[in-house]
Short mmCIF file of C-alpha atoms in Angstrom, two decimals:
data_model
loop_
_atom_site.label_atom_id
_atom_site.label_comp_id
_atom_site.label_asym_id
_atom_site.label_seq_id
_atom_site.Cartn_x
_atom_site.Cartn_y
_atom_site.Cartn_z
CA MET A 522 202.97 166.21 44.72
CA PRO A 523 201.61 165.96 41.12
CA ASN A 524 198.16 164.92 42.27
CA THR A 525 197.59 168.17 44.06
CA ASP A 526 200.34 170.56 42.62
CA THR A 527 201.61 171.03 46.00
CA PHE A 528 205.02 170.29 47.81
CA GLU A 529 205.82 168.21 50.86
CA GLU A 530 209.15 168.47 52.77
CA LYS A 531 210.70 164.97 53.28
CA ASP A 532 213.03 164.32 56.21
CA CYS A 533 215.98 163.04 53.97
CA PRO A 534 219.24 164.64 52.99
CA SER A 535 219.42 165.78 49.38
CA LEU A 536 222.62 165.28 47.04
CA SER A 537 223.00 168.97 47.00
CA TYR A 538 223.16 169.14 50.87
CA GLU A 539 225.48 166.02 51.26
CA ARG A 540 227.92 167.57 48.81
CA ASN A 541 227.72 171.24 50.39
CA VAL A 542 226.02 172.81 47.22
CA PRO A 543 224.10 175.73 48.64
CA GLN A 544 222.18 176.47 45.45
CA PRO A 545 218.54 175.56 45.23
CA SER A 546 217.60 172.57 42.74
CA GLY A 547 214.19 172.05 41.13
CA TRP A 548 212.92 171.56 37.73
CA ILE A 549 211.89 173.48 34.68
CA LYS A 550 208.07 174.09 35.36
CA GLU A 551 206.98 173.68 31.55
CA SER A 552 208.76 170.43 31.16
CA GLY A 553 206.39 168.28 33.63
CA THR A 554 206.26 167.49 37.19
CA PRO A 555 208.01 164.66 38.97
CA PRO A 556 207.68 161.77 38.90
CA CYS A 557 206.73 162.16 35.47
CA GLU A 558 209.45 163.06 33.08
CA HIS A 559 210.72 166.52 33.57
CA LEU A 560 214.02 168.73 33.21
CA ASP A 561 216.19 169.09 36.38
CA VAL A 562 217.98 172.41 37.09
CA THR A 563 220.14 174.04 39.60
CA VAL A 564 219.59 177.84 39.89
CA MET A 565 222.81 179.66 40.92
CA THR A 566 221.62 182.14 43.54
CA ASP A 567 222.31 183.05 47.09
CA GLU A 568 218.62 184.44 47.55
CA PRO A 569 216.64 182.51 50.24
CA CYS A 570 214.16 180.05 48.48
CA GLU A 571 211.06 178.47 49.98
CA LEU A 572 209.74 175.00 49.03
CA GLY A 573 207.58 175.54 46.04
CA ASP A 574 209.05 178.91 44.89
CA GLU A 575 208.80 179.75 41.31
CA ILE A 576 211.80 181.65 39.85
CA PRO A 577 212.13 182.99 36.30
CA VAL A 578 215.44 181.83 34.95
CA ARG A 579 217.85 181.91 32.19
CA VAL A 580 219.44 178.38 31.39
CA ILE A 581 223.23 179.00 30.88
CA GLY A 582 224.54 175.37 31.00
CA VAL A 583 224.09 171.48 31.62
CA PHE A 584 225.83 168.61 33.21
CA CYS A 585 225.39 165.79 30.63
CA ARG A 586 225.08 162.41 32.28
CA ALA A 587 225.88 159.18 30.86
CA ASP A 588 222.35 157.79 31.65
CA GLY A 589 220.83 160.94 29.72
CA ASN A 590 219.42 162.35 33.23
CA ASN A 591 221.08 165.66 32.42
CA LYS A 592 220.95 168.56 34.82
CA LEU A 593 220.57 172.17 33.62
CA VAL A 594 222.15 175.22 35.20
CA ALA A 595 220.35 178.44 35.16
CA VAL A 596 220.57 181.94 36.75
CA PRO A 597 217.87 184.25 37.90
CA GLU A 598 216.69 186.53 34.80
CA SER A 599 218.08 189.50 36.88
CA ARG A 600 221.68 188.20 36.71
CA PRO A 601 223.96 189.12 33.75
CA GLU A 602 225.56 185.82 33.00
CA THR A 603 224.62 184.17 29.68
CA ASP A 604 227.10 181.03 29.84
CA ILE A 605 228.37 178.77 32.45
CA SER A 606 231.80 179.91 31.60
CA GLU A 607 230.98 183.48 33.09
CA LEU A 608 230.05 182.25 36.46
CA PRO A 609 232.39 183.11 39.49
CA ALA A 610 234.85 180.70 40.81
CA LYS A 611 233.11 180.06 44.14
CA GLU A 612 229.84 178.84 42.04
CA THR A 613 231.98 177.01 39.67
CA ASP A 614 233.43 175.11 42.41
CA ALA A 615 230.09 174.39 43.88
CA LEU A 616 228.97 172.84 40.78
CA HIS A 617 231.92 170.65 40.46
CA ARG A 618 231.24 169.30 43.92
CA LEU A 619 227.76 168.33 42.94
CA TYR A 620 229.29 165.65 40.34
CA PRO A 621 233.03 165.31 41.31
CA LYS A 622 233.62 162.16 39.26
CA LEU A 623 233.17 161.93 35.53
CA GLY A 624 232.10 159.08 33.39
CA ARG A 625 232.66 158.47 29.81
CA GLY A 626 231.05 161.37 27.85
CA GLU A 627 230.11 163.07 30.89
CA GLY A 628 230.82 166.89 31.87
CA TRP A 629 229.90 170.41 32.12
CA PHE A 630 228.83 172.21 29.01
CA GLY A 631 227.63 175.66 28.22
CA ARG A 632 224.32 177.42 27.00
CA ASP A 633 224.46 175.97 23.47
CA ARG A 634 224.70 172.35 24.61
CA ALA A 635 222.03 173.17 27.27
CA GLU A 636 219.58 174.49 24.67
CA GLN A 637 220.18 171.34 22.45
CA VAL A 638 219.23 169.37 25.62
CA ILE A 639 215.94 171.14 26.14
CA ALA A 640 215.13 171.26 22.38
CA ASP A 641 215.70 167.49 22.34
CA PHE A 642 213.42 167.10 25.41
CA PHE A 643 210.44 169.01 24.10
CA SER A 644 210.73 167.59 20.68
CA ARG A 645 210.40 163.89 21.86
CA ARG A 646 207.10 162.59 22.27
CA LYS A 647 206.29 160.98 25.64
CA ARG A 648 205.26 157.63 26.64
CA LYS A 649 201.44 158.06 27.43
CA THR A 650 199.33 155.62 29.87
CA ILE A 651 195.54 155.92 29.63
CA ILE A 652 193.37 153.91 32.06
CA THR A 653 189.48 153.98 32.19
CA VAL A 654 187.10 153.12 34.68
CA GLN A 655 183.36 152.25 34.07
CA HIS A 656 181.21 153.57 37.05
CA THR A 657 180.15 150.63 39.38
CA GLU A 658 176.78 149.43 40.44
CA SER A 659 174.23 152.31 40.21
CA GLU A 660 170.57 152.49 41.22
CA HIS A 661 169.38 152.10 37.80
CA HIS A 662 171.13 148.73 37.46
CA VAL A 663 168.89 147.10 40.13
CA ASN A 664 165.62 149.06 39.54
CA ARG A 665 165.59 148.37 35.80
CA HIS A 666 165.61 151.86 34.52
CA ALA A 667 167.62 153.49 31.66
CA GLY A 668 170.92 155.01 32.89
CA ALA A 669 171.61 157.69 30.06
CA TRP A 670 171.44 161.22 31.54
CA GLY A 671 169.40 160.27 34.38
CA ASP A 672 171.34 161.24 37.43
CA TRP A 673 171.31 158.12 39.38
CA SER A 674 173.39 157.41 42.42
CA LEU A 675 175.57 154.41 43.27
CA THR A 676 174.08 151.73 45.40
CA GLU A 677 176.03 150.75 48.62
CA ARG A 678 177.29 147.65 46.92
CA GLY A 679 178.51 149.91 44.04
CA ARG A 680 180.15 152.15 46.38
CA SER A 681 181.94 149.14 47.99
CA GLN A 682 182.90 148.05 44.30
CA ALA A 683 184.38 151.57 43.57
CA TYR A 684 186.52 151.51 46.68
CA GLU A 685 188.00 147.95 45.65
CA VAL A 686 188.65 149.48 42.34
CA GLY A 687 190.68 152.39 43.89
CA LYS A 688 192.71 149.93 45.86
CA TRP A 689 193.34 147.88 42.91
CA LEU A 690 194.55 151.02 40.79
CA LEU A 691 197.25 151.57 43.38
CA TRP A 692 199.09 148.49 41.68
CA GLU A 693 199.13 150.45 38.45
CA ASP A 694 200.61 153.36 40.44
CA CYS A 695 197.59 155.54 39.61
CA HIS A 696 198.47 157.59 42.85
CA ARG A 697 201.65 158.88 41.23
CA GLY A 698 201.16 161.57 38.73
CA PHE A 699 197.81 160.44 37.27
CA LYS A 700 195.37 163.10 36.17
CA MET A 701 191.70 162.16 36.67
CA TYR A 702 188.85 163.24 34.27
CA CYS A 703 185.27 162.27 35.37
CA SER A 704 181.98 162.49 34.04
CA ASP A 705 179.75 164.97 35.93
CA LEU A 706 176.86 162.56 36.45
CA ALA A 707 176.45 161.39 40.15
CA ARG A 708 177.27 157.73 39.51
CA ALA A 709 180.64 158.70 38.02
CA VAL A 710 181.41 161.40 40.51
CA GLN A 711 180.71 158.89 43.36
CA THR A 712 182.76 156.13 41.88
CA ALA A 713 185.46 158.69 41.72
CA GLU A 714 184.99 159.70 45.23
CA GLU A 715 185.45 155.91 46.45
CA ILE A 716 188.50 155.64 44.05
CA ASN A 717 190.19 158.66 45.59
CA LYS A 718 189.93 157.28 49.13
CA SER A 719 193.08 155.35 47.78
CA LEU A 720 194.42 157.74 45.09
CA HIS A 721 194.04 161.20 46.34
CA ILE A 722 193.51 162.88 42.95
CA ASP A 723 191.58 165.98 42.51
CA PRO A 724 189.25 165.00 39.43
CA VAL A 725 188.38 167.20 36.46
CA VAL A 726 184.61 166.73 36.33
CA THR A 727 183.31 167.36 32.92
CA ASP A 728 179.93 166.78 31.02
CA VAL A 729 182.05 166.17 27.74
CA ILE A 730 182.26 162.50 28.98
CA ARG A 731 179.04 161.68 30.37
CA GLU A 732 176.89 159.00 29.12
CA VAL A 733 174.77 159.05 25.73
CA ASN A 734 171.74 161.29 25.93
CA ALA A 735 168.40 159.19 25.47
CA GLY A 736 166.22 162.34 25.29
CA GLU A 737 162.73 161.47 26.49
CA GLY A 738 164.13 158.21 27.55
CA ASN A 739 166.54 159.49 30.33
CA GLY A 740 166.06 157.62 33.35
CA ARG A 741 162.74 156.00 32.32
CA PRO A 742 161.90 152.21 33.24
CA TRP A 743 163.22 149.77 30.77
CA GLU A 744 159.83 148.50 29.95
CA TRP A 745 158.65 151.95 28.94
CA PHE A 746 161.79 152.75 27.20
CA GLN A 747 161.63 149.47 24.74
CA ALA A 748 157.86 149.98 24.43
CA ASN A 749 158.24 153.75 23.26
CA LYS A 750 161.33 154.30 21.45
CA LEU A 751 161.37 154.69 17.88
CA PRO A 752 161.73 151.51 15.61
CA GLU A 753 165.39 150.57 14.07
CA ASP A 754 165.30 148.07 11.21
CA ALA A 755 169.16 148.19 10.62
CA TYR A 756 171.87 149.86 12.30
CA ASP A 757 172.11 153.55 11.53
CA ALA A 758 174.68 155.92 13.14
CA ASP A 759 172.05 158.69 12.98
CA TYR A 760 169.38 156.78 14.59
CA LYS A 761 167.76 158.43 17.70
CA PRO A 762 165.52 156.31 19.96
CA PHE A 763 163.49 159.50 20.98
CA PRO A 764 163.25 163.17 20.20
CA GLY A 765 165.93 164.98 21.78
CA ALA A 766 168.34 162.11 22.12
CA GLU A 767 171.86 161.78 20.80
CA SER A 768 172.88 159.48 17.80
CA ASP A 769 175.86 157.33 17.57
CA ARG A 770 177.44 160.14 15.38
CA GLU A 771 176.71 162.89 17.75
CA LEU A 772 177.99 161.24 20.59
CA TRP A 773 181.15 160.30 18.47
CA ASN A 774 181.46 163.93 17.55
CA ARG A 775 181.22 164.98 21.24
CA LEU A 776 183.93 162.67 22.23
CA THR A 777 186.41 163.45 19.53
CA PRO A 778 187.78 166.78 20.74
CA PHE A 779 188.39 165.17 24.24
CA PHE A 780 190.00 162.00 22.45
CA ASN A 781 192.32 164.34 20.53
CA GLU A 782 193.20 166.46 23.34
CA ILE A 783 194.17 163.72 25.86
CA THR A 784 196.20 161.79 23.11
CA VAL A 785 198.36 164.97 22.09
CA ASN A 786 198.89 166.85 25.41
CA ASN A 787 201.62 166.60 27.87
CA GLU A 788 199.94 164.52 30.36
CA GLU A 789 201.73 161.04 30.63
CA ARG A 790 199.21 159.46 33.03
CA ILE A 791 195.59 159.81 32.59
CA LEU A 792 192.58 158.09 34.52
CA ILE A 793 189.01 158.41 33.16
CA VAL A 794 186.02 157.56 34.98
CA SER A 795 182.88 157.39 32.83
CA HIS A 796 180.09 155.33 31.43
CA GLY A 797 179.42 152.16 29.43
CA THR A 798 178.65 153.69 25.91
CA THR A 799 181.00 156.47 26.24
CA LEU A 800 183.98 154.31 27.12
CA SER A 801 183.09 151.95 24.45
CA PHE A 802 183.54 154.68 21.80
CA LEU A 803 186.69 156.12 23.43
CA HIS A 804 188.05 152.63 23.51
CA SER A 805 187.22 152.40 19.68
CA MET A 806 189.02 155.64 18.95
CA LEU A 807 192.11 154.48 21.19
CA MET A 808 192.20 151.35 19.02
CA GLY A 809 192.38 153.24 15.73
CA TYR A 810 188.70 152.45 14.70
CA LYS A 811 186.36 154.91 13.05
CA LEU A 812 182.62 155.69 13.59
CA GLU A 813 181.81 153.50 10.59
CA ASP A 814 183.29 150.40 12.41
CA ILE A 815 180.79 150.78 15.27
CA ALA A 816 178.20 148.97 12.97
CA ALA A 817 180.24 145.61 13.18
CA PHE A 818 181.40 145.62 16.93
CA ARG A 819 181.60 147.58 20.05
CA PHE A 820 183.91 147.29 23.18
CA HIS A 821 181.09 146.31 25.76
CA GLY A 822 181.88 146.61 29.60
CA SER A 823 180.07 146.22 32.69
CA GLY A 824 180.06 148.18 36.02
CA GLY A 825 183.51 148.66 37.59
CA SER A 826 185.31 147.52 34.34
CA ILE A 827 188.93 148.79 34.05
CA SER A 828 191.04 149.23 30.88
CA LYS A 829 194.47 150.17 30.21
CA PHE A 830 196.19 151.53 26.91
CA VAL A 831 199.68 152.67 26.21
CA ILE A 832 200.83 155.06 23.56
CA GLU A 833 204.47 154.62 22.87
CA PRO A 834 206.51 157.56 21.56
CA SER A 835 206.42 156.12 17.97
CA GLY A 836 202.64 156.37 18.08
CA LYS A 837 201.99 152.67 18.48
CA MET A 838 198.92 151.96 20.56
CA THR A 839 198.98 148.75 22.92
CA ALA A 840 195.84 147.62 24.67
CA HIS A 841 197.14 145.95 27.96
CA TYR A 842 193.58 144.94 28.84
CA ILE A 843 190.20 146.05 28.03
CA ASN A 844 186.97 145.75 30.41
CA HIS A 845 188.94 143.79 33.16
CA ARG A 846 186.70 143.03 36.15
CA ILE A 847 188.20 142.63 39.53
CA PHE A 848 185.19 141.39 41.21
#
C-alpha cells in the first residue's frame, strides 16, 4: 500500500501459486512502489519469507516480455550464483513454469541483459502528475482578516468543502500512490484531514509551502491592514507591506528548492495542499515562468481550487486544469 508503506494480504491466487513456482516474488525497492512504475523480481530461495520482508539480492537474469514488463531473477547475496545459467535444474524448471509459452522476442536471459534492463529503467524519466489544492473556507475569509501567517482554522463550511474535494480527488486516483505535501498552517492541515477521510494519505507537513508572511499584518483585520501597509506606487518584487514581511522575491526564493525537488525526484504522483499566493507562484513555476513574469500576471485561485499538471518523460509540461472549482 504505497500511501502508508505497508502491506496487505489479498484473498486471491497469484500467478506463482497457480503455476507451482514456490520462490517469492516482489520488486526492487529502489525502483519504486506499486502501483507506480517499478521492477518486478523473483528471488530464488527456499528460505521462508513473510509479507513485507526485505532481502538483499544479486540480480542474475531476466525474463523479457513482449510488452516490456520484464521480470528480473535474483538470488540472496549469500548465494554463489552470478548468472541464471548457474541455477540448479530444479529452480530453472520452476522459472520455466512461470512463463511456459514464449511470444516473439520473449525469453530468459542472463545477467548482462538483466543489467541492461535495470540501466534502461533508471535512465528513463518517468511521467509525473502534480495536483494542487488551495485550502477551503477559513475563518479569516468570513471575518475579513488577513490570512498570511495567521493560524486560522477552517469554518464548518470549509470542512464540508474539503471533504467534497477529497471525494472528487478519488476520480483522479489520488488514493493510489500519491504523496501529499501540506502546509503546516492550521487551515491547510485541516483541509488535508478532511481530504484524507477519502484518500487516507499520511501527509508531509512542512512550513516551506505555508502562505506568504505579511509580518505585522499577519492575521490583522483587512481595514487595519489596508490603512497601515506601506505604499506601493508600481509593482516591485522586493516590496514589503510591513516590516518583517516577505517580498515576492523572498517567497519565490523560498519555494524554488521545493519546486526543484518535486519536479526531479522519483515521486510520480504528488498532491500539494497549500494557500493562494503560494500556489499561484508554484503554478507559475510549473508553467515555466520566471519571477519577472509575476509583474504581468498571476494564477488567482479561490478556496478549494484544484489544479493538475503533468510532466511528460520528454520534459513537456501540460496543465490539464488550473484553479478548477467543484462547488
